[in-house]
Amino acid sequence: RDRSPSRGLGDVYKRQGEHDQANPKRFKTSSQRRYWVGCTPETCRKSCTKALMGVRWRGQVYRMACGWFGTRHGGNILDSIMQPLIQEIRDRFGVLVLLWVDDLLCICANVDPLHDPRSCGGRGECHACSATFEKAEGIEKKVDELIALLGLLTNEKNEPCAQTGEFTGLHWDTINLVFYLTQAKARSLADKAEALLADPRVTPRDVSKFRGKLFWYGPCVPGVKVLTRCLNAYIGAPDDDQWDVHKPLDEVAKDELDFLVRTLPTLAEIAKPMSPPAPSLLLQRFVLGHPSVDFVWSNDAAVQGYGAILQRHKDLGYMRLLLSARWPDGVGPEHQVHREAAGVNGSLDALLPYLQDSSVLLLGDCSPVCQAIKFGSKGSKELQERTQYFWRQCLRWNITVYSQWISGELM
């Protein structure tokens, strides 16, 4: 066992560079063997928190050989343990399980599959809800027994069964299966963005902390990855001694922060789905007559202009709206992928009065645009700017968007 600043961390720290050359997935100490979890020193890309975290002790550098407790995306080991456990809980007890780092939220469906708890008054007034509450308490005990059986430790702060609750400013509602930001948390995030704008000595660490907090509340801030890509570029991949060195914010990063200052407070208490459905399933349900979104929006573009079809199912009040437009002055973007993105934004602006405060499934036959809407674009500045404009409009008008690629023939 290697000595670390805390002797109890010897299991998870490894002196950098000391490993068994014959078997790079194993290294030896004087008393027992240890195994690398995830990447090895030879395969490490130095991009995850497992590689970035470490300590210097008595002239030696130690880094994590596995993920430390409380890390969801850091070093593989916690995730490797939690995912089979979550799958077992889902399969054995038939519950929905959501994971925040090392906290589990288990959602038990109503015992009456046809029952709507939104109209019954909830537990105490409704027999079905009361019976479901008793079922949930029984499942909670069994889950605790399963965790103990695996030898995992908990901090004994289990919350009682409930239908709604709040967790670090994130309100969850299992009756309607939605999240939303509280007023206080939305204001707090906006204040942090404003403080970064006003700070003349801002550092990559400061911006990284803010962006990390924003991602934590990502379920309530649609498009957060796209909307903060310039902040991510500002952070970059600094060396250890550069994290706390002042670096002026560039104009595009300032623009993102300014938008967040003005927009985040408006997101408070706007419900977003707790478990977003797959776009392909949304399309299937719409075709089969069981719509889960308010609208389906098909969009396409060409050299001459762009067009869209906006449809609402008859169960929601049938509507079919056709839109076509030519490019201003008859000249559109030079490349087809940019035409497609510009066409989406042009249609969005025209359809805003219909789409406000609604959910929509956007269908397109341009894969790069569909991907950019989900993740942003690294390779094309123009595509990234158009995608960012798209998400800003959606946030301003409270539009929940799901994007799905379909073939050109089907389009």
Coordinates of C-alpha atoms in Angstrom, one line a residue, residues 67-371:
G67 CA -13.1 7.1 -9.0
W68 CA -13.4 8.5 -5.5
F69 CA -16.8 8.4 -3.8
G70 CA -19.3 11.1 -5.0
T71 CA -18.0 11.2 -8.6
R72 CA -20.5 10.4 -11.3
H73 CA -18.3 10.8 -14.4
G74 CA -14.9 10.8 -12.9
G75 CA -13.2 7.5 -12.7
N76 CA -15.5 4.7 -13.7
I77 CA -15.7 2.8 -10.4
L78 CA -18.7 4.4 -8.8
D79 CA -20.6 4.3 -12.1
S80 CA -19.5 0.6 -12.6
I81 CA -21.0 -0.2 -9.2
M82 CA -24.2 2.0 -9.4
Q83 CA -25.4 1.0 -12.9
P84 CA -25.9 -2.7 -12.2
L85 CA -27.5 -1.8 -8.9
I86 CA -29.9 0.6 -10.5
Q87 CA -30.8 -1.9 -13.2
E88 CA -31.5 -4.6 -10.6
I89 CA -33.7 -2.2 -8.6
R90 CA -35.6 -1.3 -11.8
D91 CA -36.1 -5.0 -12.8
R92 CA -36.8 -6.4 -9.4
F93 CA -39.2 -3.7 -8.1
G94 CA -40.5 -2.1 -11.2
V95 CA -39.6 1.4 -10.3
L96 CA -38.1 4.4 -12.1
V97 CA -34.7 5.3 -10.8
L98 CA -32.9 8.6 -11.3
L99 CA -29.3 9.2 -10.2
W100 CA -27.7 12.4 -9.0
V101 CA -24.0 11.6 -8.4
D102 CA -24.5 9.2 -5.4
D103 CA -28.1 10.0 -4.6
L104 CA -30.9 7.8 -5.8
L105 CA -34.5 8.9 -6.4
C106 CA -36.8 5.8 -6.8
I107 CA -40.3 6.5 -8.3
C108 CA -43.0 4.0 -7.7
A109 CA -45.9 4.0 -10.2
N110 CA -49.5 4.1 -8.9
V111 CA -51.0 0.8 -8.0
D112 CA -54.0 1.7 -10.3
P113 CA -52.5 2.1 -13.8
L114 CA -55.5 4.1 -14.9
H115 CA -55.5 6.4 -12.0
D116 CA -54.5 10.1 -12.4
P117 CA -53.1 11.4 -9.1
R118 CA -53.3 15.0 -10.4
S119 CA -57.1 15.0 -9.9
C120 CA -57.6 13.0 -6.7
G121 CA -56.1 15.0 -3.9
G122 CA -53.1 12.7 -3.4
R123 CA -52.2 10.6 -0.4
G124 CA -54.7 10.8 2.5
E125 CA -57.7 11.5 0.3
C126 CA -57.3 8.8 -2.3
H127 CA -57.2 5.1 -1.6
A128 CA -55.0 4.3 -4.6
C129 CA -52.4 6.9 -3.6
S130 CA -52.4 5.7 0.0
A131 CA -51.9 2.1 -1.2
T132 CA -49.1 3.3 -3.5
F133 CA -47.4 5.1 -0.5
E134 CA -47.4 1.8 1.5
K135 CA -46.0 0.0 -1.5
A136 CA -43.3 2.6 -1.9
E137 CA -42.3 2.2 1.8
G138 CA -42.0 -1.5 1.4
I139 CA -39.8 -1.2 -1.7
E140 CA -37.6 1.4 0.1
K141 CA -36.9 -1.2 2.9
K142 CA -36.1 -3.9 0.3
V143 CA -33.7 -1.5 -1.6
D144 CA -32.0 -0.7 1.7
E145 CA -31.6 -4.4 2.3
L146 CA -30.2 -4.9 -1.2
I147 CA -27.6 -2.2 -0.7
A148 CA -26.6 -3.6 2.7
L149 CA -26.3 -7.1 1.2
L150 CA -23.8 -5.8 -1.4
G151 CA -21.7 -4.3 1.5
L152 CA -22.2 -0.7 0.4
L153 CA -22.4 2.0 3.0
T154 CA -24.9 4.8 3.2
N155 CA -25.0 7.9 5.2
E156 CA -28.3 7.1 6.9
K157 CA -30.0 10.3 5.8
N158 CA -32.8 8.6 3.9
E159 CA -35.7 10.9 3.1
P160 CA -39.2 9.7 3.8
C161 CA -41.4 8.7 0.9
A162 CA -43.1 11.7 -0.7
Q163 CA -44.7 12.8 -3.9
T164 CA -42.9 16.1 -4.2
G165 CA -39.7 17.6 -2.7
E166 CA -36.7 19.9 -3.2
F167 CA -33.0 19.1 -3.5
T168 CA -30.4 21.9 -3.6
G169 CA -32.8 24.3 -5.4
L170 CA -34.2 21.7 -7.8
H171 CA -37.8 20.9 -7.2
W172 CA -39.0 17.5 -8.2
D173 CA -42.6 16.4 -8.6
T174 CA -43.4 12.7 -9.1
I175 CA -47.1 13.3 -9.6
N176 CA -46.5 15.1 -12.9
L177 CA -42.9 13.7 -13.4
V178 CA -41.3 17.2 -13.8
F179 CA -38.4 19.2 -12.4
Y180 CA -38.2 23.0 -12.0
L181 CA -35.8 25.5 -10.6
T182 CA -36.9 27.4 -7.5
Q183 CA -37.1 31.2 -7.6
A184 CA -34.2 31.5 -5.1
K185 CA -31.9 29.1 -7.1
A186 CA -32.7 30.7 -10.5
R187 CA -31.8 34.1 -9.0
S188 CA -28.7 32.7 -7.4
L189 CA -27.4 31.3 -10.7
A190 CA -28.1 34.6 -12.5
D191 CA -26.2 36.5 -9.7
K192 CA -23.2 34.2 -10.2
A193 CA -23.2 34.9 -13.9
E194 CA -23.4 38.6 -13.2
A195 CA -20.6 38.5 -10.7
L196 CA -18.3 36.8 -13.3
L197 CA -19.1 39.6 -15.8
A198 CA -18.2 42.3 -13.2
D199 CA -15.0 40.5 -11.9
P200 CA -11.9 42.1 -13.4
R201 CA -9.8 39.1 -12.1
V202 CA -11.9 36.2 -13.3
T203 CA -10.0 32.9 -13.8
P204 CA -10.7 29.6 -15.6
R205 CA -11.5 28.0 -12.2
D206 CA -14.2 30.6 -11.5
V207 CA -15.9 30.1 -14.8
S208 CA -15.5 26.3 -14.5
K209 CA -17.3 26.3 -11.1
F210 CA -20.2 28.3 -12.5
R211 CA -20.5 26.1 -15.6
G212 CA -20.5 23.0 -13.4
K213 CA -23.3 24.4 -11.3
L214 CA -25.3 25.2 -14.3
F215 CA -24.9 21.7 -15.7
W216 CA -26.2 20.3 -12.4
Y217 CA -29.5 22.1 -13.1
G218 CA -29.3 21.1 -16.8
P219 CA -32.8 19.4 -16.7
C220 CA -34.3 22.8 -16.2
V221 CA -32.1 24.7 -18.6
P222 CA -32.6 23.2 -22.0
G223 CA -29.7 23.5 -24.4
V224 CA -27.2 24.4 -21.6
K225 CA -24.4 22.6 -23.4
V226 CA -24.9 24.7 -26.6
L227 CA -25.5 27.9 -24.6
T228 CA -22.2 27.7 -22.8
R229 CA -19.8 26.4 -25.4
C230 CA -17.9 29.7 -25.6
L231 CA -17.5 29.6 -21.8
N232 CA -16.1 26.1 -22.2
A233 CA -13.7 27.3 -24.9
Y234 CA -12.6 30.1 -22.5
I235 CA -11.8 27.5 -19.8
G236 CA -9.9 25.3 -22.2
A237 CA -7.5 22.7 -20.7
P238 CA -5.2 24.7 -18.4
D239 CA -2.1 23.2 -16.8
D240 CA -2.2 22.9 -13.0
D241 CA -0.6 26.2 -12.4
Q242 CA -2.9 28.1 -14.8
W243 CA -6.3 27.4 -13.2
D244 CA -6.1 30.5 -11.0
V245 CA -4.3 32.8 -13.4
H246 CA -6.4 35.8 -14.5
K247 CA -7.5 35.6 -18.2
P248 CA -9.8 38.3 -19.6
L249 CA -13.2 37.1 -20.9
D250 CA -13.5 37.3 -24.6
E251 CA -16.6 39.0 -26.2
V252 CA -18.4 35.7 -27.0
A253 CA -18.0 34.4 -23.5
K254 CA -19.3 37.8 -22.1
D255 CA -22.3 37.5 -24.5
E256 CA -23.2 34.1 -23.1
L257 CA -23.0 35.3 -19.5
D258 CA -25.1 38.3 -20.3
F259 CA -27.8 36.2 -21.9
L260 CA -27.8 33.9 -18.8
V261 CA -28.1 36.9 -16.5
R262 CA -31.2 38.0 -18.3
T263 CA -32.8 34.6 -18.9
L264 CA -32.1 32.4 -15.9
P265 CA -34.6 34.2 -13.6
T266 CA -37.4 33.6 -16.2
L267 CA -36.8 29.8 -16.0
A268 CA -37.9 29.6 -12.3
E269 CA -40.9 27.2 -11.7
I270 CA -41.2 26.3 -15.4
A271 CA -41.7 22.6 -15.4
K272 CA -39.4 20.3 -17.5
P273 CA -39.8 16.5 -17.9
M274 CA -38.1 14.4 -15.3
S275 CA -37.3 11.7 -17.7
P276 CA -37.2 13.1 -21.3
P277 CA -38.6 10.6 -23.8
A278 CA -36.6 9.5 -26.8
P279 CA -37.5 11.5 -29.9
S280 CA -38.1 8.3 -31.9
L281 CA -40.7 7.2 -29.4
L282 CA -42.4 10.6 -29.5
L283 CA -42.7 10.3 -33.3
Q284 CA -44.0 6.7 -33.0
R285 CA -46.6 7.8 -30.4
F286 CA -47.7 10.7 -32.6
V287 CA -48.2 8.5 -35.6
L288 CA -50.1 5.9 -33.6
G289 CA -52.5 8.5 -32.2
H290 CA -51.0 8.9 -28.7
P291 CA -49.2 12.2 -28.8
S292 CA -46.8 13.1 -26.1
V293 CA -45.8 16.5 -27.5
D294 CA -48.0 19.4 -28.6
F295 CA -46.6 19.7 -32.1
V296 CA -44.6 17.8 -34.7
W297 CA -42.5 20.2 -36.8
S298 CA -40.9 19.1 -40.1
N299 CA -38.3 21.4 -41.7
D300 CA -36.3 21.4 -44.9
A301 CA -34.2 23.9 -46.9
A302 CA -32.9 24.2 -50.5
V303 CA -31.0 26.7 -52.7
Q304 CA -34.2 28.8 -53.3
G305 CA -35.5 28.9 -49.7
Y306 CA -37.0 26.8 -46.9
G307 CA -40.2 25.3 -45.7
A308 CA -41.9 23.8 -42.7
I309 CA -45.0 21.8 -41.7
L310 CA -46.4 22.2 -38.2
Q311 CA -48.9 19.6 -37.1
R312 CA -51.0 19.1 -34.0
H313 CA -52.8 15.9 -33.4
K314 CA -56.6 15.8 -33.5
D315 CA -56.8 14.8 -29.8
L316 CA -55.1 18.2 -29.0
G317 CA -57.2 20.2 -31.5
Y318 CA -56.2 19.4 -35.1
M319 CA -54.0 21.9 -36.9
R320 CA -51.8 21.6 -39.9
L321 CA -49.9 24.7 -41.0
L322 CA -47.7 25.0 -44.1
L323 CA -44.9 27.5 -44.3
S324 CA -42.6 28.4 -47.2
A325 CA -40.2 31.3 -47.7
R326 CA -37.4 32.4 -50.0
W327 CA -34.1 33.6 -48.8
P328 CA -33.8 37.4 -48.4
D329 CA -32.7 38.9 -51.7
G330 CA -32.9 35.4 -53.2
V331 CA -29.5 34.5 -51.7
G332 CA -29.1 31.9 -49.0
P333 CA -26.1 30.4 -47.2
E334 CA -23.5 28.9 -49.5
H335 CA -23.4 25.4 -47.9
Q336 CA -26.4 23.1 -47.6
V337 CA -25.8 22.4 -43.9
H338 CA -25.9 26.2 -43.2
R339 CA -29.0 26.5 -45.3
E340 CA -30.7 23.8 -43.2
A341 CA -29.8 25.6 -39.9
A342 CA -30.9 29.0 -41.3
G343 CA -34.1 27.4 -42.4
V344 CA -34.8 26.0 -39.0
N345 CA -34.3 29.5 -37.4
G346 CA -36.4 31.2 -40.1
S347 CA -39.3 28.8 -39.5
L348 CA -38.9 29.1 -35.7
D349 CA -39.2 32.9 -35.8
A350 CA -42.3 32.6 -38.0
L351 CA -43.9 29.9 -35.8
L352 CA -43.2 31.5 -32.4
P353 CA -46.8 32.6 -31.8
Y354 CA -47.9 28.9 -32.1
L355 CA -45.0 27.3 -30.3
Q356 CA -44.9 29.5 -27.2
D357 CA -45.2 27.5 -23.9
S358 CA -45.4 24.2 -25.8
S359 CA -43.4 21.1 -26.5
V360 CA -42.4 20.2 -30.1
L361 CA -40.7 17.4 -32.0
L362 CA -38.5 18.8 -34.7
L363 CA -37.8 16.5 -37.7
G364 CA -35.1 17.2 -40.2
D365 CA -33.1 15.2 -42.8
C366 CA -29.8 17.0 -42.1
S367 CA -27.8 15.0 -39.5
P368 CA -25.2 17.7 -38.7
V369 CA -28.0 20.2 -37.8
C370 CA -29.8 17.6 -35.6
Q371 CA -26.6 16.9 -33.8

